[in-house]
């Protein structure tokens, strides 16, 4: 008993095509839900800094004066927490993984959002 | 669904006796865990399981208190007791395999027992 | 008296996926004692709980382990829910159960592969991991993450699975069951495998119980401990058989895991037929005040999350006792008296996961 148990599986492996992908020459598998990397839409961000507080790995830095929103891709663990909590839905999760990098650095997005003028009162642009 | 569990506070002196009783009643050691509750006070929970019911014996000690080892009754307890010593600095006396602080080696000694503020050199 | 020599095993060794160090005391080829030491990858997760809000700690709890990640997240959430007395919608309970069982499938297949590798059967290793790939694909399609699912949150789950997707998964499992059937026949019937595992690393029933063995390590020795029987999640509504074997050797532990693959498939299919429609989460307000020991069954055995809150957003303590930590003393017992050449097989047979051991 029990000698050539593996033969069937082994033969099938020999005769079928490889299941592995030649990444990066072929694109990696992706689905609609894949968490790749976070992108920010500067025209909608109201600088509320909720995402900064909700990030478990402290990857996001918001500078209200300079109007920049920056993310450290090396710190980000792609957990989707910021995307879920952003009140204006200006953050979104792209399905493309971040490309490998040899240097650490941050990616800076500029916030172009301008507070819309209130109808009745005197308008006062967002600082 | 709530899992059945109870917490019984005891004194350090009663520990060996109570653990022995658990062993005789056929309990299994589930875990030993330590919690820092004050500046120098620690709670140690000895959890025992039998038929999916968890019984916790709790002692409250300071870093200076000598806690007797229970490895005489539960041989496998050495992993928890060494961990407790290495992370919290609890003094456990008479462990069967005593690593003397080398079970989990950290750059800062007793990382869970001390409080370090940012920028401060320990 | 024979001269004793000490052979260091690990932390880097071809069969070890993660670093653990064993000092093996040898008399000729026979191991008389083994002294384990860990501490190579301590990450201080339990300390981090004091610096992160309890709602975000889910993401950290999940990253304790890269194999049973989902179960860590779910156990943490269930613990907090018990402290805060939150009732989770039924659909969320079922979804958690489905993902937990998928984790078990994925973990056991990974282990079967590593185990085959430990006795040098590379071909079998790849066959096991090829099936595992299909499980990971399901994870990615339903949660967005292959390894770290991140789909659990306090008060429910973050993503729903559409009902037609669920029935597709159920059909897919039928073909996976067939493939697993072919794979496990090799593990259980092949003479080469049997030769390397039978009567190796025997752990008696008494030792297993009193040294605190859990999971397949305990069940392989005839101790029927399976925390799913406590009925957390949707397990109280499902039929969970506890698989045990009586020999206590490496073959028994392999046997238990092979059979558990099929129970996991059964559980998922049963959950898919019974899953009710409805909401998937409830709103959480306030902060946890109290303490709770949440226990769950991981692929490797019983997992204990001890959580203590004081009414603020930051927990006082989260203690994670992972199954491998408590399986180390039984491992030492198994190693006493074995041959040096069998050490890799025995170490692998408890399914060591060292990163989560040290947190
Ligand atoms: S995805 Fe998670 S880790 Fe990354 S920036 Fe957002 S919150 Fe932070
Ligand atoms: S990205 Fe969203 S959450 Fe972050 S500051 Fe802007 S609006 Fe607020």
Coordinates of C-alpha atoms and ligand atoms in Angstrom, one line a residue:
Chain A
X1 CA 0.0 0.0 0.0
X2 CA 0.8 3.6 0.0
X3 CA 3.7 4.0 -2.4
X4 CA 2.8 6.0 -5.4
X5 CA 0.2 8.2 -3.8
X6 CA 1.8 11.3 -5.1
X7 CA 2.0 10.2 -8.8
X8 CA -1.4 11.6 -9.8
X9 CA -0.8 15.0 -8.3
X10 CA 2.8 15.1 -9.6
X11 CA 1.7 14.2 -13.2
X12 CA -1.0 16.8 -13.1
X13 CA 1.5 19.4 -12.1
X14 CA 3.8 18.4 -14.9
X15 CA 1.1 18.6 -17.5
X16 CA -0.6 21.8 -16.4
X17 CA 0.6 25.4 -16.8
X18 CA 2.4 27.2 -14.0
X19 CA 0.1 28.8 -11.4
X20 CA 2.7 31.4 -10.5
X21 CA 2.9 34.8 -12.2
X22 CA 6.1 36.3 -13.5
X23 CA 5.7 39.5 -11.6
X24 CA 6.6 42.4 -12.4
X25 CA 6.5 41.4 -16.1
X26 CA 2.9 40.3 -15.7
X27 CA 0.7 42.4 -13.6
X28 CA -0.2 41.1 -10.1
X29 CA -3.6 39.7 -9.4
X30 CA -6.1 42.4 -8.4
X31 CA -9.8 42.5 -7.4
X32 CA -12.1 45.5 -7.1
X33 CA -11.6 45.5 -3.4
X34 CA -7.8 45.2 -3.3
X35 CA -6.2 47.6 -0.9
X36 CA -3.3 49.1 -2.9
X37 CA -2.5 52.6 -1.8
X38 CA -4.3 55.6 -0.5
X39 CA -4.8 58.6 -2.8
X40 CA -6.1 62.0 -1.8
X41 CA -8.2 64.5 -3.6
X42 CA -7.0 67.9 -2.6
X43 CA -10.0 69.7 -3.9
X44 CA -12.3 68.1 -1.3
X45 CA -10.2 68.0 1.8
X46 CA -11.4 70.3 4.6
X47 CA -8.2 69.9 6.7
X48 CA -10.2 68.4 9.6
X49 CA -7.3 66.1 10.5
X50 CA -9.5 63.2 11.4
X51 CA -7.5 60.9 9.2
X52 CA -4.3 61.9 11.1
X53 CA -5.9 60.9 14.4
X54 CA -7.4 57.7 13.1
X55 CA -4.2 56.3 11.5
X56 CA -2.8 53.5 13.6
X57 CA 0.7 53.9 12.2
X58 CA 0.9 57.7 12.2
X59 CA 1.6 57.8 8.5
X60 CA -0.3 61.0 7.7
X61 CA 0.8 64.5 8.4
X62 CA -1.4 67.5 7.8
X63 CA 0.0 71.0 7.6
X64 CA -2.8 73.5 7.8
X65 CA -0.6 76.6 7.1
X66 CA 1.2 75.2 4.1
X67 CA -2.0 73.4 3.0
X68 CA -0.4 70.1 2.4
X69 CA -1.4 66.6 3.2
X70 CA 1.4 64.1 3.2
X71 CA 1.7 60.4 3.6
X72 CA 4.6 58.2 4.3
X73 CA 4.2 55.1 2.2
X74 CA 6.7 53.2 4.3
X75 CA 4.7 53.7 7.5
X76 CA 1.3 53.2 5.9
X77 CA 0.0 49.7 6.5
X78 CA -2.9 50.1 4.1
X79 CA -5.6 49.4 6.6
X80 CA -8.3 51.6 5.1
X81 CA -9.0 53.3 8.4
X82 CA -8.5 56.8 7.0
X83 CA -10.6 56.1 4.0
X84 CA -13.4 54.9 6.1
X85 CA -13.4 57.9 8.5
X86 CA -12.7 60.8 6.2
X87 CA -15.9 62.9 6.4
X88 CA -15.7 64.4 2.9
X89 CA -14.7 61.1 1.2
X90 CA -11.7 62.8 -0.4
X91 CA -9.5 59.8 0.4
X92 CA -9.8 56.7 -1.7
X93 CA -8.1 53.3 -2.0
X94 CA -6.5 52.6 -5.3
X95 CA -6.1 48.9 -6.2
X96 CA -2.5 49.4 -7.5
X97 CA 0.2 48.4 -5.1
X98 CA 2.9 51.0 -4.4
X99 CA 6.0 50.5 -6.5
X100 CA 9.0 49.3 -4.6
X101 CA 11.4 52.1 -3.6
X102 CA 14.9 52.3 -2.4
X103 CA 14.6 55.6 -0.6
X104 CA 12.3 56.6 2.2
X105 CA 10.3 59.6 1.6
X106 CA 6.9 61.2 1.8
X107 CA 4.3 61.9 -0.8
X108 CA 2.9 65.4 -0.6
X109 CA -0.6 66.4 -1.9
X110 CA -1.6 70.0 -2.0
X111 CA -5.0 71.0 -0.6
X112 CA -6.8 73.2 -3.1
X113 CA -10.1 73.2 -1.3
X114 CA -11.6 76.6 -0.7
X115 CA -14.5 76.9 1.7
X116 CA -17.5 77.9 -0.3
X117 CA -18.9 81.3 0.6
X118 CA -21.9 81.2 2.9
X119 CA -25.0 82.6 1.2
X120 CA -26.2 85.3 3.6
X121 CA -23.3 86.2 5.8
X122 CA -20.2 88.0 4.7
X123 CA -17.9 85.6 2.9
X124 CA -14.7 84.7 4.4
X125 CA -12.3 82.4 2.6
X126 CA -10.8 79.5 4.4
X127 CA -7.5 80.2 5.9
Chain B
X1 CA -22.3 34.6 23.8
X2 CA -20.6 35.2 27.1
X3 CA -17.9 32.7 28.0
X4 CA -18.0 31.7 31.7
X5 CA -15.2 33.1 33.8
X6 CA -14.6 34.1 37.4
X7 CA -11.9 36.1 39.1
X8 CA -10.9 35.2 42.6
X9 CA -8.5 37.7 44.4
X10 CA -6.1 35.9 46.8
X11 CA -3.0 36.7 48.7
X12 CA 0.5 35.9 47.6
X13 CA 0.8 33.5 50.5
X14 CA -2.2 31.5 49.4
X15 CA -1.0 31.1 45.9
X16 CA 0.8 27.8 46.1
X17 CA -2.1 26.2 48.1
X18 CA -4.8 27.4 45.7
X19 CA -2.8 26.3 42.6
X20 CA -2.3 22.9 44.1
X21 CA -6.0 22.6 44.7
X22 CA -6.6 23.5 41.0
X23 CA -4.1 20.9 39.9
X24 CA -5.8 18.3 42.1
X25 CA -9.2 19.2 40.7
X26 CA -7.9 18.6 37.2
X27 CA -7.6 22.2 35.9
X28 CA -5.4 23.0 33.0
X29 CA -3.2 26.1 33.1
X30 CA -4.4 28.5 30.4
X31 CA -2.2 31.5 31.0
X32 CA -0.4 33.7 33.5
X33 CA -0.7 37.4 32.7
X34 CA 0.5 40.5 34.4
X35 CA -1.1 44.0 34.4
X36 CA 0.4 47.2 35.6
X37 CA -2.2 48.9 37.8
X38 CA -0.3 51.6 39.6
X39 CA 3.1 53.1 39.7
X40 CA 4.6 50.1 41.3
X41 CA 1.6 47.7 41.6
X42 CA 1.0 44.8 39.4
X43 CA -1.9 42.4 39.1
X44 CA -1.0 38.9 38.2
X45 CA -3.8 36.6 36.8
X46 CA -3.4 32.9 36.9
X47 CA -6.0 31.4 34.6
X48 CA -7.1 27.8 34.8
X49 CA -9.5 26.1 32.5
X50 CA -11.7 23.1 33.0
X51 CA -14.6 22.2 30.7
X52 CA -14.4 25.6 29.0
X53 CA -14.9 27.4 32.3
X54 CA -12.1 29.9 33.1
X55 CA -11.1 30.4 36.7
X56 CA -8.7 33.3 37.5
X57 CA -6.7 33.6 40.6
X58 CA -5.5 37.1 41.0
X59 CA -2.7 38.4 43.2
X60 CA -1.6 42.0 43.6
X61 CA 2.1 42.5 44.1
X62 CA 4.7 45.2 43.9
X63 CA 8.0 44.9 41.9
X64 CA 9.8 44.0 45.2
X65 CA 7.4 41.2 46.2
X66 CA 8.8 37.7 45.7
X67 CA 6.3 35.6 43.9
X68 CA 6.7 31.8 44.4
X69 CA 6.9 29.8 41.2
X70 CA 4.2 27.4 40.4
X71 CA 6.4 25.3 38.1
X72 CA 6.3 22.6 40.8
X73 CA 2.7 21.9 40.0
X74 CA 2.5 23.0 36.4
X75 CA 5.9 22.3 34.7
X76 CA 5.0 24.3 31.7
X77 CA 4.5 27.5 33.6
X78 CA 8.1 28.5 33.1
X79 CA 7.4 30.3 29.8
X80 CA 4.9 32.7 31.5
X81 CA 7.0 33.2 34.6
X82 CA 10.1 34.1 32.6
X83 CA 8.0 36.4 30.4
X84 CA 6.6 38.1 33.5
X85 CA 10.0 38.6 34.9
X86 CA 11.5 39.9 31.6
X87 CA 8.7 42.3 30.6
X88 CA 7.5 43.5 34.0
X89 CA 10.3 42.9 36.4
X90 CA 8.3 40.7 38.8
X91 CA 10.6 38.6 41.0
X92 CA 9.6 35.0 40.7
X93 CA 11.4 32.6 43.0
X94 CA 12.3 29.0 42.1
X95 CA 11.4 28.6 38.4
X96 CA 12.5 25.2 37.1
X97 CA 14.1 26.7 34.0
X98 CA 15.2 30.1 35.1
X99 CA 16.5 32.2 32.2
X100 CA 17.4 35.1 34.5
X101 CA 16.2 37.7 32.2
X102 CA 17.3 36.3 28.9
X103 CA 14.0 34.7 27.7
X104 CA 12.9 37.9 26.0
X105 CA 15.8 40.2 25.6
X106 CA 14.9 43.9 25.1
X107 CA 17.1 47.0 24.8
X108 CA 15.2 48.6 27.7
X109 CA 14.9 46.3 30.8
X110 CA 11.4 45.5 31.9
X111 CA 9.7 47.5 29.1
X112 CA 6.2 47.0 30.4
X113 CA 7.0 47.8 34.0
X114 CA 8.6 51.2 33.6
X115 CA 7.1 54.3 32.1
X116 CA 9.3 56.2 29.7
X117 CA 8.3 59.6 28.2
X118 CA 9.4 60.7 24.8
X119 CA 12.9 61.9 24.5
X120 CA 13.9 60.7 27.9
X121 CA 16.9 58.3 28.1
X122 CA 16.0 55.3 30.3
Chain C
X1 CA 28.3 7.4 30.9
X2 CA 28.1 8.8 27.4
X3 CA 29.6 12.2 26.8
X4 CA 27.0 15.0 26.4
X5 CA 27.3 17.6 23.7
X6 CA 25.1 20.6 23.1
X7 CA 24.0 21.4 19.5
X8 CA 22.4 24.8 18.9
X9 CA 19.3 24.6 16.7
X10 CA 18.1 27.9 15.2
X11 CA 17.3 30.8 15.3
X12 CA 18.2 30.4 11.6
X13 CA 17.5 27.0 10.3
X14 CA 16.3 25.8 6.8
X15 CA 13.0 24.4 8.2
X16 CA 12.2 27.2 10.5
X17 CA 10.1 30.0 9.0
X18 CA 10.6 32.1 12.1
X19 CA 13.4 32.4 14.7
X20 CA 13.3 30.2 17.7
X21 CA 16.4 28.9 19.4
X22 CA 16.8 25.5 21.0
X23 CA 19.8 24.2 22.8
X24 CA 19.8 20.4 22.2
X25 CA 21.6 18.3 24.7
X26 CA 22.7 15.2 22.9
X27 CA 24.0 11.8 23.9
X28 CA 25.3 10.4 20.7
X29 CA 22.4 10.9 18.3
X30 CA 19.7 11.1 21.0
X31 CA 18.3 14.3 22.4
X32 CA 18.1 14.1 26.1
X33 CA 17.0 17.7 26.8
X34 CA 16.1 20.8 24.9
X35 CA 16.1 24.4 26.2
X36 CA 14.0 26.8 24.2
X37 CA 14.7 30.5 24.0
X38 CA 12.7 33.1 22.2
X39 CA 13.0 36.9 22.1
X40 CA 14.3 37.6 18.6
X41 CA 11.2 39.4 17.3
X42 CA 9.6 41.0 20.3
X43 CA 7.6 44.0 18.9
X44 CA 5.9 45.4 22.0
X45 CA 2.3 45.2 20.6
X46 CA 0.8 44.9 24.1
X47 CA 2.5 48.2 25.1
X48 CA 1.1 50.0 22.0
X49 CA -2.4 49.6 23.4
X50 CA -1.7 52.5 25.7
X51 CA -1.0 54.8 22.9
X52 CA -3.8 53.9 20.4
X53 CA -7.5 54.3 20.7
X54 CA -9.3 51.1 21.2
X55 CA -11.1 51.4 17.9
X56 CA -7.8 51.6 16.0
X57 CA -6.2 48.9 18.0
X58 CA -8.2 46.4 15.9
X59 CA -5.8 47.0 13.1
X60 CA -2.8 46.4 15.4
X61 CA -4.3 43.3 17.0
X62 CA -4.8 41.9 13.5
X63 CA -1.2 42.4 12.7
X64 CA -0.1 40.2 15.6
X65 CA 0.1 37.3 13.2
X66 CA 0.3 37.0 9.5
X67 CA -1.5 33.7 9.2
X68 CA -4.4 33.8 11.6
X69 CA -4.7 37.6 11.3
X70 CA -8.5 37.6 11.0
X71 CA -9.1 35.6 14.1
X72 CA -6.9 37.9 16.2
X73 CA -8.9 40.9 15.0
X74 CA -12.2 39.2 15.6
X75 CA -11.3 37.9 19.1
X76 CA -10.2 41.4 20.1
X77 CA -13.4 42.9 18.8
X78 CA -15.5 40.2 20.5
X79 CA -13.7 40.9 23.8
X80 CA -14.4 44.6 23.6
X81 CA -18.0 43.9 22.7
X82 CA -18.4 41.8 25.8
X83 CA -17.0 44.5 28.0
X84 CA -19.2 47.2 26.4
X85 CA -22.2 44.8 26.1
X86 CA -22.7 45.3 22.4
X87 CA -25.0 42.9 20.5
X88 CA -23.5 42.2 17.1
X89 CA -26.0 41.6 14.2
X90 CA -26.4 38.0 13.3
X91 CA -25.1 38.4 9.8
X92 CA -21.9 39.9 11.1
X93 CA -21.5 36.9 13.4
X94 CA -21.9 34.5 10.5
X95 CA -19.5 36.5 8.3
X96 CA -16.9 36.5 11.0
X97 CA -17.3 32.7 11.3
X98 CA -16.9 32.2 7.6
X99 CA -13.7 34.3 7.4
X100 CA -12.4 32.6 10.5
X101 CA -12.9 29.2 8.9
X102 CA -11.3 30.4 5.7
X103 CA -8.3 31.4 7.9
X104 CA -8.1 28.0 9.3
X105 CA -8.1 26.4 5.9
X106 CA -5.4 28.8 4.8
X107 CA -3.3 28.2 7.9
X108 CA -3.6 24.4 7.8
X109 CA -2.7 24.2 4.1
X110 CA 0.3 26.4 4.8
X111 CA 1.3 24.2 7.7
X112 CA 0.9 21.0 5.6
X113 CA 3.2 22.6 3.0
X114 CA 5.8 23.6 5.6
X115 CA 5.5 20.2 7.3
X116 CA 6.2 18.4 3.9
X117 CA 9.1 20.7 3.5
X118 CA 10.5 19.7 6.9
X119 CA 10.9 16.1 5.8
X120 CA 12.1 17.1 2.4
X121 CA 9.1 16.5 0.3
X122 CA 9.3 19.7 -1.8
X123 CA 6.8 18.6 -4.4
X124 CA 4.1 18.1 -1.8
X125 CA 4.9 21.5 -0.3
X126 CA 4.1 23.2 -3.6
X127 CA 0.9 21.1 -4.1
X128 CA -0.4 22.3 -0.7
X129 CA 0.5 25.9 -1.3
X130 CA -1.2 25.8 -4.8
X131 CA -4.5 25.0 -3.1
X132 CA -3.9 27.7 -0.5
X133 CA -3.6 30.2 -3.2
X134 CA -7.2 29.7 -4.1
X135 CA -8.2 30.4 -0.5
X136 CA -6.2 33.6 -0.5
X137 CA -7.9 34.7 -3.7
X138 CA -11.2 34.4 -1.9
X139 CA -9.9 36.6 0.9
X140 CA -8.8 39.2 -1.6
X141 CA -12.1 39.2 -3.4
X142 CA -14.2 39.5 -0.3
X143 CA -12.0 41.7 2.0
X144 CA -9.5 43.4 -0.1
X145 CA -6.5 41.9 1.6
X146 CA -4.8 38.6 0.9
X147 CA -3.0 38.2 4.2
X148 CA -4.2 41.0 6.5
X149 CA -8.0 41.0 5.9
X150 CA -8.9 44.0 8.0
X151 CA -12.6 43.3 7.6
X152 CA -13.5 43.2 11.3
X153 CA -14.4 46.1 13.5
X154 CA -15.9 46.7 16.9
X155 CA -19.7 46.3 16.5
X156 CA -19.6 44.2 13.4
X157 CA -17.7 43.8 10.1
X158 CA -16.6 46.4 7.6
X159 CA -17.6 44.6 4.5
X160 CA -20.5 42.5 3.4
X161 CA -20.4 39.6 1.0
X162 CA -23.2 39.5 -1.5
X163 CA -25.4 36.5 -1.4
X164 CA -24.6 35.3 -4.9
X165 CA -20.9 35.6 -4.1
X166 CA -21.5 33.5 -1.1
X167 CA -23.1 30.7 -3.1
X168 CA -20.3 30.9 -5.6
X169 CA -17.8 30.5 -2.7
X170 CA -19.8 27.5 -1.6
X171 CA -19.6 25.9 -5.0
X172 CA -15.9 26.7 -5.3
X173 CA -15.3 24.9 -2.0
X174 CA -16.7 21.7 -3.5
X175 CA -13.8 21.6 -6.0
X176 CA -11.3 22.7 -3.3
X177 CA -12.6 19.8 -1.2
X178 CA -11.7 17.4 -4.0
X179 CA -8.2 18.8 -4.3
X180 CA -7.7 18.7 -0.6
X181 CA -8.9 15.1 -0.6
X182 CA -6.1 14.1 -3.1
X183 CA -3.6 16.1 -1.1
X184 CA -4.4 14.6 2.3
X185 CA -4.3 11.0 0.9
X186 CA -0.6 11.6 0.3
X187 CA -0.1 12.8 3.8
X188 CA -2.1 10.1 5.5
X189 CA -1.3 7.0 3.3
X190 CA 2.1 7.5 1.7
X191 CA 4.7 5.2 3.2
X192 CA 7.5 7.7 3.0
X193 CA 5.5 10.3 5.0
X194 CA 4.3 7.7 7.5
X195 CA 7.8 6.5 8.0
X196 CA 9.0 10.0 9.0
X197 CA 6.1 10.8 11.2
X198 CA 4.8 7.6 12.9
X199 CA 5.9 7.2 16.5
X200 CA 8.0 10.4 16.3
X201 CA 7.7 13.0 19.1
X202 CA 5.1 11.2 21.2
X203 CA 3.2 13.2 23.7
X204 CA 1.1 11.3 26.1
X205 CA -2.4 12.4 27.0
X206 CA -1.5 13.4 30.6
X207 CA 1.5 15.4 29.5
X208 CA -0.5 17.2 26.9
X209 CA -3.2 18.2 29.3
X210 CA -1.0 19.3 32.2
X211 CA 1.7 21.0 30.2
X212 CA -1.1 23.1 28.7
X213 CA -1.0 21.9 25.1
X214 CA -3.8 23.4 23.0
X215 CA -5.2 23.0 19.5
X216 CA -4.1 20.1 17.2
X217 CA -1.2 19.4 19.5
X218 CA -3.6 18.5 22.3
X219 CA -6.2 16.9 20.1
X220 CA -3.5 14.7 18.5
X221 CA -2.9 13.3 22.0
X222 CA -6.5 12.7 22.6
X223 CA -7.4 15.8 24.6
X224 CA -10.6 17.1 23.2
X225 CA -10.2 20.9 23.7
X226 CA -11.8 23.0 21.0
X227 CA -12.8 26.5 22.0
X228 CA -15.3 26.7 19.2
X229 CA -17.5 24.6 21.5
X230 CA -17.9 27.6 23.8
X231 CA -20.1 29.0 21.0
X232 CA -18.7 32.4 20.3
X233 CA -19.5 34.0 17.0
X234 CA -22.0 31.8 15.1
X235 CA -20.5 28.6 16.3
X236 CA -23.3 28.0 18.8
X237 CA -25.6 27.6 15.8
X238 CA -23.3 25.4 13.8
X239 CA -22.4 21.8 14.2
X240 CA -18.7 21.7 15.3
X241 CA -17.2 18.2 15.5
X242 CA -14.0 17.9 17.6
X243 CA -11.5 15.7 15.9
X244 CA -9.0 13.8 18.0
X245 CA -6.5 11.1 17.6
X246 CA -5.0 9.0 20.3
X247 CA -1.4 8.3 19.4
X248 CA 0.1 11.7 20.2
X249 CA 2.9 11.5 17.6
X250 CA 3.6 13.7 14.6
X251 CA 1.3 11.6 12.4
X252 CA -1.6 12.1 14.7
X253 CA -1.1 15.9 14.7
X254 CA -1.0 15.8 10.9
X255 CA -4.1 13.6 10.8
X256 CA -6.0 16.0 13.0
X257 CA -5.2 19.0 10.8
X258 CA -6.0 17.0 7.6
X259 CA -9.4 16.2 8.9
X260 CA -10.0 19.7 10.2
X261 CA -9.7 21.0 6.7
X262 CA -12.8 19.1 5.8
X263 CA -14.7 20.3 9.0
X264 CA -13.8 23.8 8.1
X265 CA -15.2 23.4 4.6
X266 CA -18.4 21.9 6.1
X267 CA -18.7 24.7 8.6
X268 CA -18.3 27.4 5.9
X269 CA -20.9 25.7 3.7
X270 CA -23.3 25.2 6.6
X271 CA -22.8 28.9 7.6
X272 CA -23.5 30.0 4.0
X273 CA -26.8 28.1 3.8
X274 CA -27.9 29.5 7.2
X275 CA -26.7 33.1 7.0
X276 CA -29.6 35.6 7.5
X277 CA -30.0 38.9 5.8
X278 CA -29.7 42.1 7.7
X279 CA -27.4 44.8 8.9
X280 CA -23.7 44.0 9.3
X281 CA -22.7 46.5 12.1
X282 CA -24.0 48.6 14.9
X283 CA -22.9 52.0 16.0
X284 CA -20.5 52.0 18.9
X285 CA -20.5 54.8 21.4
X286 CA -18.6 55.2 24.7
X287 CA -15.5 53.5 25.9
X288 CA -14.8 50.1 27.5
X289 CA -14.8 50.0 31.2
X290 CA -14.1 46.6 32.7
X291 CA -12.2 43.5 31.9
X292 CA -12.7 40.3 30.0
X293 CA -10.9 37.2 29.0
X294 CA -11.9 36.4 25.4
X295 CA -10.9 33.0 24.2
X296 CA -11.1 31.7 20.7
X297 CA -9.9 28.7 18.7
X298 CA -7.2 29.5 16.3
X299 CA -5.7 27.1 13.8
X300 CA -3.0 26.5 16.3
X301 CA -5.2 26.3 19.4
X302 CA -6.7 28.3 22.1
X303 CA -6.1 32.1 22.0
X304 CA -6.6 34.3 25.0
X305 CA -7.1 38.0 24.7
X306 CA -7.2 39.7 28.1
X307 CA -8.6 43.2 27.8
X308 CA -8.9 45.7 30.5
X309 CA -10.3 49.2 30.1
X310 CA -10.8 52.1 32.5
X311 CA -13.5 54.1 30.7
X312 CA -11.2 56.1 28.6
X313 CA -10.4 55.6 24.9
X314 CA -7.2 53.9 25.7
X315 CA -7.1 50.4 27.2
X316 CA -5.0 49.7 30.2
X317 CA -3.9 46.3 29.2
X318 CA -4.3 43.9 26.3
X319 CA -2.6 40.6 27.0
X320 CA -2.5 38.3 24.0
X321 CA -1.6 34.7 24.9
X322 CA -1.1 32.9 21.6
X323 CA -1.2 29.1 21.2
X324 CA 2.4 28.7 20.3
X325 CA 3.6 30.1 23.7
X326 CA 1.7 27.4 25.6
X327 CA 2.7 24.7 23.1
X328 CA 6.4 25.3 23.8
X329 CA 6.6 23.2 27.1
X330 CA 4.9 20.2 25.3
X331 CA 7.4 20.6 22.5
X332 CA 10.3 20.3 25.0
X333 CA 8.7 17.1 26.3
X334 CA 8.4 15.7 22.8
X335 CA 12.0 16.5 22.0
X336 CA 13.3 14.6 25.0
X337 CA 14.4 11.2 23.8
X338 CA 14.1 11.7 20.0
X339 CA 16.7 11.4 17.4
X340 CA 18.6 14.5 16.2
X341 CA 17.4 13.9 12.6
X342 CA 13.7 14.1 13.7
X343 CA 14.0 17.4 15.5
X344 CA 12.9 19.6 12.5
X345 CA 9.8 17.4 12.0
X346 CA 8.9 17.6 15.6
X347 CA 9.4 21.3 15.9
X348 CA 7.2 21.8 12.8
X349 CA 4.5 19.5 14.1
X350 CA 3.3 22.0 16.7
X351 CA 3.0 24.6 14.0
X352 CA 5.2 27.2 15.6
X353 CA 4.3 30.8 15.0
X354 CA 7.0 32.7 16.8
X355 CA 6.1 36.2 15.9
X356 CA 2.7 36.0 17.6
X357 CA 4.3 34.2 20.5
X358 CA 6.3 37.3 21.3
X359 CA 3.9 39.9 20.0
Ligands
LIG1 S1 -4.4 53.3 5.2 FE1 -4.2 53.0 7.4 S2 -2.1 53.2 7.8 FE2 -2.4 54.0 5.7 S3 -2.6 56.2 6.0 FE3 -4.7 55.3 6.0 S4 -5.1 55.0 8.2 FE4 -2.9 55.2 8.0
LIG2 S1 -8.2 63.9 4.1 FE1 -10.3 63.7 4.9 S2 -10.1 63.2 7.0 FE2 -8.1 63.9 6.3 S3 -8.0 66.1 6.8 FE3 -8.8 65.9 4.7 S4 -11.0 65.9 4.9 FE4 -10.2 65.4 6.9

